[in-house]
GROMACS .gro file of C-alpha atoms in nm:
model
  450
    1UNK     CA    1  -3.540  -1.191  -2.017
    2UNK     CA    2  -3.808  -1.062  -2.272
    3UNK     CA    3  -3.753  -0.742  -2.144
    4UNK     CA    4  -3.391  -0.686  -2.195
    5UNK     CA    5  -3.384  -0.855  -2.514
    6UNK     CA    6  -3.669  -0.549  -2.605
    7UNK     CA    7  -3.412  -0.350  -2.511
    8UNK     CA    8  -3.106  -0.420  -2.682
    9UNK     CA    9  -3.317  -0.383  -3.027
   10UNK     CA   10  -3.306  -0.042  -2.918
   11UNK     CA   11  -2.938   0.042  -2.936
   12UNK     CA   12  -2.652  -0.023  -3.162
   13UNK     CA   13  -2.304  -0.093  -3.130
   14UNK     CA   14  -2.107  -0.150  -2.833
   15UNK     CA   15  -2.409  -0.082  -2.575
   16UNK     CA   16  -2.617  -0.330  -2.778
   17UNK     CA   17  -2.372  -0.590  -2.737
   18UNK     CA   18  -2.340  -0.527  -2.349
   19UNK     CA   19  -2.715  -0.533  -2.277
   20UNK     CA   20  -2.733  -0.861  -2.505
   21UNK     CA   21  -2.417  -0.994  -2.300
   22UNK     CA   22  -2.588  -0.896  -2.015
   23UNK     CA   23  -2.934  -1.081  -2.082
   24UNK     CA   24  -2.781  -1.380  -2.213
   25UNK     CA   25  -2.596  -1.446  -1.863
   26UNK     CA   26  -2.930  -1.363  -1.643
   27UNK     CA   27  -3.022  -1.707  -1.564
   28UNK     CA   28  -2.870  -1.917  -1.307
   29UNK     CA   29  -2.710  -2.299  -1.402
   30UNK     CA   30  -2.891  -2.555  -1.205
   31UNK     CA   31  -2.634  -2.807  -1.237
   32UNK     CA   32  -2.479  -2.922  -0.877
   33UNK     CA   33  -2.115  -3.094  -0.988
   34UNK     CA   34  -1.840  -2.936  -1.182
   35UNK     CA   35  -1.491  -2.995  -1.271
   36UNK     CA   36  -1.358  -2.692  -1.166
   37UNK     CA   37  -1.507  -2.461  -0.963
   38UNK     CA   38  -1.389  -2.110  -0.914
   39UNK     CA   39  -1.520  -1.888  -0.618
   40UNK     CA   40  -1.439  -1.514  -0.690
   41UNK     CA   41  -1.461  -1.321  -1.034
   42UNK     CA   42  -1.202  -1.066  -0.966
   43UNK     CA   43  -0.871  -1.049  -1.137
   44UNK     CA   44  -0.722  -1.368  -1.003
   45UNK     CA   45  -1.111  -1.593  -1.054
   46UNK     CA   46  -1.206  -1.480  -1.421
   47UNK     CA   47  -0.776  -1.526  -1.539
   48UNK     CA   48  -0.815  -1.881  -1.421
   49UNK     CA   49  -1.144  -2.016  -1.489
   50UNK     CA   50  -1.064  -1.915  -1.839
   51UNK     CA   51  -0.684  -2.035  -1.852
   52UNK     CA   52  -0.754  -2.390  -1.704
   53UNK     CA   53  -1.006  -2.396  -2.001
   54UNK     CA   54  -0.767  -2.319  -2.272
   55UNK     CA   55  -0.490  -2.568  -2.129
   56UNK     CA   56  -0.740  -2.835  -2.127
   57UNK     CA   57  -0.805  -2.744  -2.492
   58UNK     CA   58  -0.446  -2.715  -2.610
   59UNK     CA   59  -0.352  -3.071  -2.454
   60UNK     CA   60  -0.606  -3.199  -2.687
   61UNK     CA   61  -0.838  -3.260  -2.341
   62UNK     CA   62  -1.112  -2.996  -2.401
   63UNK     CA   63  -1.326  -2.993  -2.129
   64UNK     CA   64  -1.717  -2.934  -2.183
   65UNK     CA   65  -1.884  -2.613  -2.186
   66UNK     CA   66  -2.008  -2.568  -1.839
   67UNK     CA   67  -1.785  -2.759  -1.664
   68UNK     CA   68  -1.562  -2.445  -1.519
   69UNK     CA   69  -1.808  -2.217  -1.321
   70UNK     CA   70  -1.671  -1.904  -1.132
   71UNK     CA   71  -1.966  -1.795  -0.837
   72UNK     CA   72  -1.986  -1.440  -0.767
   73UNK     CA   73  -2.280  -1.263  -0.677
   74UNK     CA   74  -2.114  -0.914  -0.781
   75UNK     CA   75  -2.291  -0.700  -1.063
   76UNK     CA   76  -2.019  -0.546  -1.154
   77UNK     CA   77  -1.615  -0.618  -1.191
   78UNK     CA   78  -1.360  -0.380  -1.114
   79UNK     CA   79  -1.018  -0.274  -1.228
   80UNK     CA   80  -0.883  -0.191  -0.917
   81UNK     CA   81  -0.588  -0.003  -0.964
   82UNK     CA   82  -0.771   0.246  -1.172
   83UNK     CA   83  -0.921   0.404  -0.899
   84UNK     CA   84  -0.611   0.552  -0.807
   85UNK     CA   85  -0.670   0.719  -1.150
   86UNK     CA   86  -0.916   0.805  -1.057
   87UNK     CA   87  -0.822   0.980  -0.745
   88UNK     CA   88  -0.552   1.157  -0.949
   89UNK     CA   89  -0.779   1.293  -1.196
   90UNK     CA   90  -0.629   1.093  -1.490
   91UNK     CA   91  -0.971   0.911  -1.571
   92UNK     CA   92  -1.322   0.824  -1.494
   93UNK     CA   93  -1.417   0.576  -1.210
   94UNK     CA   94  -1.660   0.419  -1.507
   95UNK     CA   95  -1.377   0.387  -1.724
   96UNK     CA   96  -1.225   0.085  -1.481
   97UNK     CA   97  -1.568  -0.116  -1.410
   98UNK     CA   98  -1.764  -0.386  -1.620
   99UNK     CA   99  -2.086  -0.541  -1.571
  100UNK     CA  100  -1.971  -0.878  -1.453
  101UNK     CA  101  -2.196  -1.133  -1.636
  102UNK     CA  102  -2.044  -0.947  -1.955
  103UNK     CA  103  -1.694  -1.081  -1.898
  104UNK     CA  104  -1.791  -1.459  -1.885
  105UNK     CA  105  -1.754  -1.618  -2.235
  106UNK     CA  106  -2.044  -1.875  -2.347
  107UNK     CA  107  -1.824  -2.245  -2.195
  108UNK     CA  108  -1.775  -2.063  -1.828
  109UNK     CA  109  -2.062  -2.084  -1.606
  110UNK     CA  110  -2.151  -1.771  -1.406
  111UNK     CA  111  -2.374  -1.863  -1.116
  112UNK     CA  112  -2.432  -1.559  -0.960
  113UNK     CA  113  -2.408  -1.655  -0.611
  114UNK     CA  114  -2.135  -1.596  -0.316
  115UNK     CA  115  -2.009  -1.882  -0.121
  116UNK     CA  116  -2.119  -1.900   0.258
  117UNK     CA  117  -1.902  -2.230   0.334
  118UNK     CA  118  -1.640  -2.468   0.246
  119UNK     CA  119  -1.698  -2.874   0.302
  120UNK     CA  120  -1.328  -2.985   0.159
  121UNK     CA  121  -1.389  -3.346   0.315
  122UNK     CA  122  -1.697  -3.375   0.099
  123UNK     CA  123  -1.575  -3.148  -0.213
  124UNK     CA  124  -1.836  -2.925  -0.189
  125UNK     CA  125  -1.971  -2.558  -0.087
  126UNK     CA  126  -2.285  -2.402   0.005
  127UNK     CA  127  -2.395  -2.090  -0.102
  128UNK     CA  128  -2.538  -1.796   0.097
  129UNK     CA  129  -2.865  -1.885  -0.046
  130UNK     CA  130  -2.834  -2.275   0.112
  131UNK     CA  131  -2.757  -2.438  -0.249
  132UNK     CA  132  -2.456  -2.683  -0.222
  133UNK     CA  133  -2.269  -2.734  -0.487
  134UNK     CA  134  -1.965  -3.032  -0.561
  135UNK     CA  135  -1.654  -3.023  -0.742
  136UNK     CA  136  -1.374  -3.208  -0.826
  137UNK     CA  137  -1.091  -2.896  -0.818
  138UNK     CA  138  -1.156  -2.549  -0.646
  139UNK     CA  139  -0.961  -2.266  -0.693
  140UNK     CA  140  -1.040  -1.981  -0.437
  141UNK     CA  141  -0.929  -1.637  -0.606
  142UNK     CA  142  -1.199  -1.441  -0.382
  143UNK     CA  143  -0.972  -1.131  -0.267
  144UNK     CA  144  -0.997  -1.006   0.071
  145UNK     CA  145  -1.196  -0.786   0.329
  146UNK     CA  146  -1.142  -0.419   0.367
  147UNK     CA  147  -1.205  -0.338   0.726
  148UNK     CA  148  -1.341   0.025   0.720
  149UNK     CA  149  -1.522   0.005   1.064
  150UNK     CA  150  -1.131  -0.060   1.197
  151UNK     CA  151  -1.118   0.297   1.251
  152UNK     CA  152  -1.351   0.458   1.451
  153UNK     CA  153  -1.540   0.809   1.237
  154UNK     CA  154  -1.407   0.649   0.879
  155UNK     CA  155  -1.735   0.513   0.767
  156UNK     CA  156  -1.955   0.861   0.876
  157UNK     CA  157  -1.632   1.070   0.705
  158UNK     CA  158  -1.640   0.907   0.406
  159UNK     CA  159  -2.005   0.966   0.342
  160UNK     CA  160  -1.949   1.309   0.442
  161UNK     CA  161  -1.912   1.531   0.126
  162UNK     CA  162  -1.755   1.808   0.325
  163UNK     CA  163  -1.525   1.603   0.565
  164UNK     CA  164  -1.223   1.629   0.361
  165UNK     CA  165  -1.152   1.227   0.411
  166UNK     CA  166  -1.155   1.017   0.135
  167UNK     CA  167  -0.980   0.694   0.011
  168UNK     CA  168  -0.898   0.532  -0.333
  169UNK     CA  169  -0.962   0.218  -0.188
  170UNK     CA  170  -1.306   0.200  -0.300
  171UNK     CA  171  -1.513   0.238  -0.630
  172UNK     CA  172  -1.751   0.451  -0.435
  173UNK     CA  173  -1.505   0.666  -0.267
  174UNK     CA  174  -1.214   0.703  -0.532
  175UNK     CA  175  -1.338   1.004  -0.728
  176UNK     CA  176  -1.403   1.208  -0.379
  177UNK     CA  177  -1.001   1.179  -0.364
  178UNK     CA  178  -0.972   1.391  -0.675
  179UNK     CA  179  -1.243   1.614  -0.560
  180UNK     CA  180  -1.091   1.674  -0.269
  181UNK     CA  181  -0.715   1.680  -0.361
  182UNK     CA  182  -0.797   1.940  -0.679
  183UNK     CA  183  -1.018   2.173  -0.441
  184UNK     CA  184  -0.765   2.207  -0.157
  185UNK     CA  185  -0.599   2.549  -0.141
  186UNK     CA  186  -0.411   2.575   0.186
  187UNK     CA  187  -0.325   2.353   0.532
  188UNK     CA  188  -0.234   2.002   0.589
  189UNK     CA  189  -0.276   1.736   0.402
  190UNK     CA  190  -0.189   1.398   0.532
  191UNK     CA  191  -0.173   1.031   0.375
  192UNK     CA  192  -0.212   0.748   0.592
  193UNK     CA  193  -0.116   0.389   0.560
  194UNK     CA  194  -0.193   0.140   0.821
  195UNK     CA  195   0.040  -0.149   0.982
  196UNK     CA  196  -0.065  -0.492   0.840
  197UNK     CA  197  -0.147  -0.651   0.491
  198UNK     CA  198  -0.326  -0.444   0.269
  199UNK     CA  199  -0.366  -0.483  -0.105
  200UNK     CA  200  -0.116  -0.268  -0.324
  201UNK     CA  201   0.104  -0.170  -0.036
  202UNK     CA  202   0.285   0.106  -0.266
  203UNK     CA  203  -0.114   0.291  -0.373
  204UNK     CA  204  -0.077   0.514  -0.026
  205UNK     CA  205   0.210   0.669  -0.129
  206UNK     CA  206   0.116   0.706  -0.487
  207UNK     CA  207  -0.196   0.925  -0.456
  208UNK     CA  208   0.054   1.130  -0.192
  209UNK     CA  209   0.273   1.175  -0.450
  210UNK     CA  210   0.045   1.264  -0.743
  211UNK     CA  211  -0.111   1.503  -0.464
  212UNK     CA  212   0.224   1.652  -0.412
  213UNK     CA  213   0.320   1.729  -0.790
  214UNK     CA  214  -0.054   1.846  -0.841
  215UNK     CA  215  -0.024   2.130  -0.591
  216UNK     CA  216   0.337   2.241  -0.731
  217UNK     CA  217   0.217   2.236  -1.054
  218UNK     CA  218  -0.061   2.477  -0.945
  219UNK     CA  219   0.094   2.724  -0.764
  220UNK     CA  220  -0.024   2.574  -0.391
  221UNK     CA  221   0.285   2.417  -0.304
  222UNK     CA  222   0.406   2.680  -0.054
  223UNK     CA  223   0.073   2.677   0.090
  224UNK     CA  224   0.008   2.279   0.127
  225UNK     CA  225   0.193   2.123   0.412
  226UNK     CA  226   0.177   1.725   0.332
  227UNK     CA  227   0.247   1.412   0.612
  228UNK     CA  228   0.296   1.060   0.497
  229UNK     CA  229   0.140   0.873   0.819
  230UNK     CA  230   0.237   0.515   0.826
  231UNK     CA  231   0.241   0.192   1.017
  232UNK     CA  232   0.491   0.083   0.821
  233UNK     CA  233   0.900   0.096   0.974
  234UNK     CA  234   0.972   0.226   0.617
  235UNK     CA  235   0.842   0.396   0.294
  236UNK     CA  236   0.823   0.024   0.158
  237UNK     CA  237   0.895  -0.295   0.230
  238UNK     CA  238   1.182  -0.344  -0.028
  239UNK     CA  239   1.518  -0.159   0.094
  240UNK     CA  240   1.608  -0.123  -0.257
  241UNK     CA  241   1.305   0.104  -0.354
  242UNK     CA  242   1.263   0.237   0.029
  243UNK     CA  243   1.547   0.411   0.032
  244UNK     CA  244   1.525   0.588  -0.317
  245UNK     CA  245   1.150   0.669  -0.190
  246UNK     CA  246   1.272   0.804   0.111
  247UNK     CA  247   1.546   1.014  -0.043
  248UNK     CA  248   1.277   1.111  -0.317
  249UNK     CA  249   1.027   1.215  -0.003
  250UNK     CA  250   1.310   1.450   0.154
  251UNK     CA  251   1.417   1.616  -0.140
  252UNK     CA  252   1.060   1.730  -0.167
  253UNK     CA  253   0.999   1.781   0.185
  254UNK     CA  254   0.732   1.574   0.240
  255UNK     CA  255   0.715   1.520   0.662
  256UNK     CA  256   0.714   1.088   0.747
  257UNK     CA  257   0.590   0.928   1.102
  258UNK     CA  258   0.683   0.524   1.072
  259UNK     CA  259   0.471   0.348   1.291
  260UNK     CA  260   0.180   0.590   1.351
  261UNK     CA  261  -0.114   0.341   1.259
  262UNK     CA  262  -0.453   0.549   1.204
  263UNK     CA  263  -0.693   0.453   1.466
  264UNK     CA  264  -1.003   0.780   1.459
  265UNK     CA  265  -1.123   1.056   1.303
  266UNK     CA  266  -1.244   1.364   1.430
  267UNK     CA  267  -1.453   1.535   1.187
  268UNK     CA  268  -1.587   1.806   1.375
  269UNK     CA  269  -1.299   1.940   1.528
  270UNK     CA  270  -1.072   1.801   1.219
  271UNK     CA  271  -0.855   1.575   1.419
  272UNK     CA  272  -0.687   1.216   1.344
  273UNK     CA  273  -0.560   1.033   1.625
  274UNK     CA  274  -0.269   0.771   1.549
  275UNK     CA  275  -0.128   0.476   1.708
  276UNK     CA  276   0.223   0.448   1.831
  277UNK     CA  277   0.411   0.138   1.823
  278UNK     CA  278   0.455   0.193   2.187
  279UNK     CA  279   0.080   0.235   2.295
  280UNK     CA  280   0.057   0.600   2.310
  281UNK     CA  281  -0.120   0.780   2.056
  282UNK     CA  282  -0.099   1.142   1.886
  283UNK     CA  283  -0.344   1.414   1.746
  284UNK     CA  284  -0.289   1.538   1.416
  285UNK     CA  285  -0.469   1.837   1.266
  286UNK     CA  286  -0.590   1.784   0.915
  287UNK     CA  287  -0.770   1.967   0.646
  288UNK     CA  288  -0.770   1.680   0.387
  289UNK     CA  289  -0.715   1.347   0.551
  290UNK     CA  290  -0.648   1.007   0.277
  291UNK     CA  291  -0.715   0.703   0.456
  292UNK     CA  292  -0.553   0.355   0.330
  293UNK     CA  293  -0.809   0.147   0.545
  294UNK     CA  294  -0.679  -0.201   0.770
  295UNK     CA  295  -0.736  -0.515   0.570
  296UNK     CA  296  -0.759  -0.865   0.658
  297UNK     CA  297  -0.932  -1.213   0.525
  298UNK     CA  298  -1.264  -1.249   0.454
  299UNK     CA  299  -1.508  -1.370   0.746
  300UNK     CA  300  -1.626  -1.682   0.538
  301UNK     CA  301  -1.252  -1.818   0.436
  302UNK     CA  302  -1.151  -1.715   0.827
  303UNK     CA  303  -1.211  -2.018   1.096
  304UNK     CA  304  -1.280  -2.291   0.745
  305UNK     CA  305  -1.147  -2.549   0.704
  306UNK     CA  306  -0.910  -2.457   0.401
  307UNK     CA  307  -0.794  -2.142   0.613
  308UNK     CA  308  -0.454  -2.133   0.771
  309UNK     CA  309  -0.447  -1.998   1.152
  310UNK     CA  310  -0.467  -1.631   1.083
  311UNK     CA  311  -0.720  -1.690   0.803
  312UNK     CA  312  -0.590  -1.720   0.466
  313UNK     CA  313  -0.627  -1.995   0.229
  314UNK     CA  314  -0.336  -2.198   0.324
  315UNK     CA  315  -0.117  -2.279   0.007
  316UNK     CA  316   0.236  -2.409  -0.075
  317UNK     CA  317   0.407  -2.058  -0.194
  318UNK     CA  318   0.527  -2.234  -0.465
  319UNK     CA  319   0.307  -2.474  -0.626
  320UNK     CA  320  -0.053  -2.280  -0.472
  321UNK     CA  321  -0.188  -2.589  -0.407
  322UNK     CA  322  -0.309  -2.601  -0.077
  323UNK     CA  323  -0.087  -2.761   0.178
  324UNK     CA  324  -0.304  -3.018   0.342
  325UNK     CA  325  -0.255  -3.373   0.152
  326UNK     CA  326  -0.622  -3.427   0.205
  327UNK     CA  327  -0.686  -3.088   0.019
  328UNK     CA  328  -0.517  -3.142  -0.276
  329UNK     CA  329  -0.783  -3.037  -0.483
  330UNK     CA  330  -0.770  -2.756  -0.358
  331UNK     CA  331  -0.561  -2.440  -0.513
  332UNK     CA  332  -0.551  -2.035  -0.425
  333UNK     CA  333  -0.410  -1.714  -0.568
  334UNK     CA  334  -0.439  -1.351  -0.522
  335UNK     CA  335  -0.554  -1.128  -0.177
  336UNK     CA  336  -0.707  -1.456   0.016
  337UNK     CA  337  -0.391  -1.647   0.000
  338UNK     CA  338  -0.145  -1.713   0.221
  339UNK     CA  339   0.153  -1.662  -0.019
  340UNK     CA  340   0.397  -1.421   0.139
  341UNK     CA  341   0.400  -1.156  -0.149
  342UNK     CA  342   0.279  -0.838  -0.206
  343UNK     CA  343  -0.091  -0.844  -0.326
  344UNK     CA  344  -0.119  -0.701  -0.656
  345UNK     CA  345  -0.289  -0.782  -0.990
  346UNK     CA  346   0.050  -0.798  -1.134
  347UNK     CA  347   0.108  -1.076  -0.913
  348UNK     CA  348  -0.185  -1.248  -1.004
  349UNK     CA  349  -0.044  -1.195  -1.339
  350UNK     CA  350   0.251  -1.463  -1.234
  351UNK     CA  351   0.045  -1.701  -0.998
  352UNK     CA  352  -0.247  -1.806  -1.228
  353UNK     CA  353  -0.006  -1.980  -1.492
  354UNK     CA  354   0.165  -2.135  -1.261
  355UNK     CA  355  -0.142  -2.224  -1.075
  356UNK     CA  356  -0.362  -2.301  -1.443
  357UNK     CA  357  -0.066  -2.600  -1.460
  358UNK     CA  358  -0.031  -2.743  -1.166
  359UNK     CA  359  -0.448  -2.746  -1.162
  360UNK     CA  360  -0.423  -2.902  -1.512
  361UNK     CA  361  -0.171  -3.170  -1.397
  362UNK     CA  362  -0.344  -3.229  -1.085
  363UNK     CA  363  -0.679  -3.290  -1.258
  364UNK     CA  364  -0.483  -3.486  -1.527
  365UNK     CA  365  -0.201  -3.752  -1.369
  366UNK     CA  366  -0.276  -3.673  -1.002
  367UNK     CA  367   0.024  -3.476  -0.969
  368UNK     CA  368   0.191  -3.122  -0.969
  369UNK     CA  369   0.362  -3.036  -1.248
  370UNK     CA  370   0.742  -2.864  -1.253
  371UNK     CA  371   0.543  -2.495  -1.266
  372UNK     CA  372   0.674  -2.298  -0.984
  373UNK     CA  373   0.558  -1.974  -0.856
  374UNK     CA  374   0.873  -1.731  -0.720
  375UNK     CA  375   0.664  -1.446  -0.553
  376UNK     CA  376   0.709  -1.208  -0.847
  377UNK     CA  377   0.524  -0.921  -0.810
  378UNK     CA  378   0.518  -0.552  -0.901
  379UNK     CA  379   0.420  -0.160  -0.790
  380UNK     CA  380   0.415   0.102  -1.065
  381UNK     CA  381   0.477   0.359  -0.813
  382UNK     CA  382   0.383   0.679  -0.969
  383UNK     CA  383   0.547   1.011  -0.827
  384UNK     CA  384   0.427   1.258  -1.039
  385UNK     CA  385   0.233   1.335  -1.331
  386UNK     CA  386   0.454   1.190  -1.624
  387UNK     CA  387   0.684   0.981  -1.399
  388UNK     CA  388   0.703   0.623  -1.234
  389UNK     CA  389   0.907   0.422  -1.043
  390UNK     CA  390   0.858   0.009  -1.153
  391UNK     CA  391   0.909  -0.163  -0.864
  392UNK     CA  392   0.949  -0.514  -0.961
  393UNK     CA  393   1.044  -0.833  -0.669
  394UNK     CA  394   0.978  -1.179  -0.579
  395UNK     CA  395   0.996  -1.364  -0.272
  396UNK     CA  396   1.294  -1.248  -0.038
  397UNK     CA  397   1.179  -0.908  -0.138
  398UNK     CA  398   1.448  -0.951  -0.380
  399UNK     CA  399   1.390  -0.741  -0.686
  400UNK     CA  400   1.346  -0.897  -1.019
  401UNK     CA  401   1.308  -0.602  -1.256
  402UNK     CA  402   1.223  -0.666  -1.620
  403UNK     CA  403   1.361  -0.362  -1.810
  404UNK     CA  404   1.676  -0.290  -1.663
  405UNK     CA  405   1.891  -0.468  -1.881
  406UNK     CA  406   1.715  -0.247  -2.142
  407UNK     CA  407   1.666   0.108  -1.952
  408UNK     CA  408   1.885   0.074  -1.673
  409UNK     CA  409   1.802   0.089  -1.273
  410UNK     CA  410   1.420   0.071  -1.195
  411UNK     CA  411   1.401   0.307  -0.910
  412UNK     CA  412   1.479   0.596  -1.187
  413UNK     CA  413   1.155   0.738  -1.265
  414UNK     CA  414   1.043   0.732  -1.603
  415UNK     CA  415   0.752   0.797  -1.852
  416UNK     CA  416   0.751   0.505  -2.034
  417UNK     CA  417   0.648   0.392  -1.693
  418UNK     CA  418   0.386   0.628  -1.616
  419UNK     CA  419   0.240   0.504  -1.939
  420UNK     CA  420   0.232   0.192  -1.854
  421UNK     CA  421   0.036   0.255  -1.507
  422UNK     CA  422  -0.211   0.493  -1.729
  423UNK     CA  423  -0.232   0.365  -2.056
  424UNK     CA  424  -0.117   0.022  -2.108
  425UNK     CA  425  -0.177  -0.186  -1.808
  426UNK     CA  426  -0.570  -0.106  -1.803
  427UNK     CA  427  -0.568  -0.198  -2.177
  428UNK     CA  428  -0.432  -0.533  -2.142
  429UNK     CA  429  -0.617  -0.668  -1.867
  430UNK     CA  430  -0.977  -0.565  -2.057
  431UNK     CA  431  -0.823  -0.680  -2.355
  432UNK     CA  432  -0.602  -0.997  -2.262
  433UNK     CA  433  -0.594  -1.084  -1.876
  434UNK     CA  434  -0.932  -1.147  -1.785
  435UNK     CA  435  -0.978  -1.332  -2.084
  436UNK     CA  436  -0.691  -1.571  -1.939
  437UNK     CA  437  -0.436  -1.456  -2.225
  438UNK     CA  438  -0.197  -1.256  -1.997
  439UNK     CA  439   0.085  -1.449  -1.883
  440UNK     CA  440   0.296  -1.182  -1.619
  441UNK     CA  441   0.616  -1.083  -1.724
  442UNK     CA  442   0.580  -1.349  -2.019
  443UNK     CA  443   0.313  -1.128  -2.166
  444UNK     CA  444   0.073  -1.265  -2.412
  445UNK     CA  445   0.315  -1.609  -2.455
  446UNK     CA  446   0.229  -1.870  -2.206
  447UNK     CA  447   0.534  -1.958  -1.994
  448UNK     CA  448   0.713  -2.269  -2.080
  449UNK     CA  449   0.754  -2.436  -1.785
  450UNK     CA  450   1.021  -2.688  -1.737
   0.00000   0.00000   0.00000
């Protein structure tokens, strides 16, 4: 600790002020009970340990410092859809990450720890280092697993500088995209998206597209032949958007296989291989190959006892408490839960109000309150540098748009919207949404819930 302190007197400003942040959140709580405990600091763990704080403070209820801790053993926290940014050349991959223990204000506990089991009977988890600690509400916001050994050669291409394979789905791998998207001159490029839940279903197609308008702005569009290579029956799963999408992809002759899931990679001999939805599989030649990897829940949340059969935390889609009477301490939002939405940070932007209420109720009469949770999500869907489509839908895969009473239909590309994607959205969730004071759609006002 002596150390880092040393070395903050060294540096001014905005560095200082990390390294202090940084120092003062190096040592671990030895407490064993909390109120609330929180496993997961991404989007969905930091929005609610800090909201459930606040809306114990605003009843007049304030809880003690301490008594919310978040456990993540992570050194760093991401922006995630920055990286495809990144991959698009509009930033730096540093520009969307944080040191972690410099996000956690001075009354939430950071124990810097991942959890290795849940004991719901007894309240309680242990943590990969054998601590247990209790609780008396959990919230599990601790995202999901990206499964890059699901296709056989991904792993070795990736870490191949010369492979021409690369994915935005990764911190480490996102700014490889952009090298290899700006230094392509001629042949195929293909995008691939694989059957199954993933996180930000629509991010495949966006990097495709920004690939697409880089190479015509360039000169190299005549020379670039570019395949969209999906498991997917459509260009996305809401008809409304699909269809535009899919008239947008004609018009600039982008080639589609539906149901082609990626299963290898060739490097040597430049091949992909792809999955029918018949069995039989297909070659495909590439010279720059984007890989959306398979996803699926984590291995510790899959076979607990708060997981549902196919290994999500099991929650009622409306309430995100989790469905099991006996488990009604228990709550979930974001990538490990089983709500049937699309799994975005904008949807995490919906679910941890409603959640933060229900939680606060729960803790405070022993019942859920009248805060309801429709599915709303969203997709800035950019197609082109300067443009957007804002897809917008709840549950039903019903869309739910929130400008077009103002700018019209949403699958109209716009800038305003490509501004959003690049400029606004990362500055309000540094700036408001990890410090719990992003509300979805009601922005910075907490939703009134009836």
């Amino acid at each position: 600790m002596s150390n880092m302190l040393s070395a903050c007197r060294r540096v001014t400003g905005p560095r200082a002020r990390q390294t202090v942040a940084l120092a003062r959140y190096a040592s671990t709580s030895t407490k064993e009970k909390f109120r609330v405990l929180v496993v997961g600091a991404g989007s969905g763990g930091l929005t609610v340990a800090n909201q459930i704080y606040n809306r114990f403070k605003a009843a007049g209820k304030p809880l003690n410092a301490g008594d919310v801790v978040v456990l993540d053993a992570a050194d760093y926290h991401y922006y995630q859809p920055g990286w495809t940014l990144a991959g698009a050349g509009l930033g730096s991959k540093t520009d969307f990450r944080r040191p972690l223990a410099s996000l956690f204000p001075p009354h939430i506990t950071h124990i810097a720890e991942n959890v290795k089991s849940f004991y719901p009977e007894s309240s309680s988890v242990t943590t990969t280092s054998g601590r247990t600690i209790s609780y008396d509400s959990l919230v599990v916001a601790a995202g999901l697993k990206t499964n890059w050994d699901g296709i056989a050669g991904l792993p070795q291409a990736l870490a191949d500088p010369s492979s021409g394979v690369s994915s935005i789905y990764s911190y480490d791998t996102c700014d490889k995209v952009w090298h290899d998207v700006d230094a392509l001159r001629s042949g195929n490029a293909i995008f691939t998206q694989p059957a199954g839940i993933i996180k930000c279903a629509g991010a495949p197609q966006k990097i495709m597209w920004m690939a697409w308008d880089r190479y015509q702005k360039s000169g190299r569009g005549n020379n670039i032949k570019i395949d969209f290579m999906t498991g997917m029956p459509s260009m996305f799963s809401v008809k409304k958007y699909s269809d535009a999408l899919n008239a947008l992809r004609i018009e600039r002759g982008i080639e589609a296989e539906f149901q082609h899931n990626l299963v290898s990679i060739d490097v040597a001999n430049r091949k992909a291989t792809f999955k029918k939805d018949d069995g039989s599989t297909v070659d495909r030649d590439f010279t720059l190959l984007h890989v959306a990897p398979p996803m699926g829940p984590l291995d510790f949340i899959k076979g607990s006892p708060i997981a549902d059969p196919t290994g999500w935390v099991e929650v009622d889609q409306a309430t995100l408490r989790h469905v099991k009477p006996e488990f009604g301490n228990i709550f979930a939002l974001g990538d490990c839960s089983s709500l049937p939405t699309s799994k975005t940070v904008a949807a995490i932007t919906s679910q941890a109000p409603v959640l933060t209420e229900n939680l606060f109720s729960v803790m405070d009469t022993g019942k859920v309150s009248g805060a309801k949770y429709d599915g709303y999500t969203s997709c800035p869907l950019l197609t082109g540098y300067g443009e957007l489509m804002l897809a917008e839908f709840k549950y039903g895969l019903v869309p739910k748009e929130s400008f077009a009473n103002y700018l019209g239909d949403q699958t109209k590309r716009r800038r305003i919207f490509y501004h959003f994607k690049k400029d606004l959205f990362p500055w309000v969730y540094w700036s408001r949404m990890v410090d719990g004071k992003w509300f979805g759609p009601s922005g910075p006002f907490r939703p009134k819930f009836v």
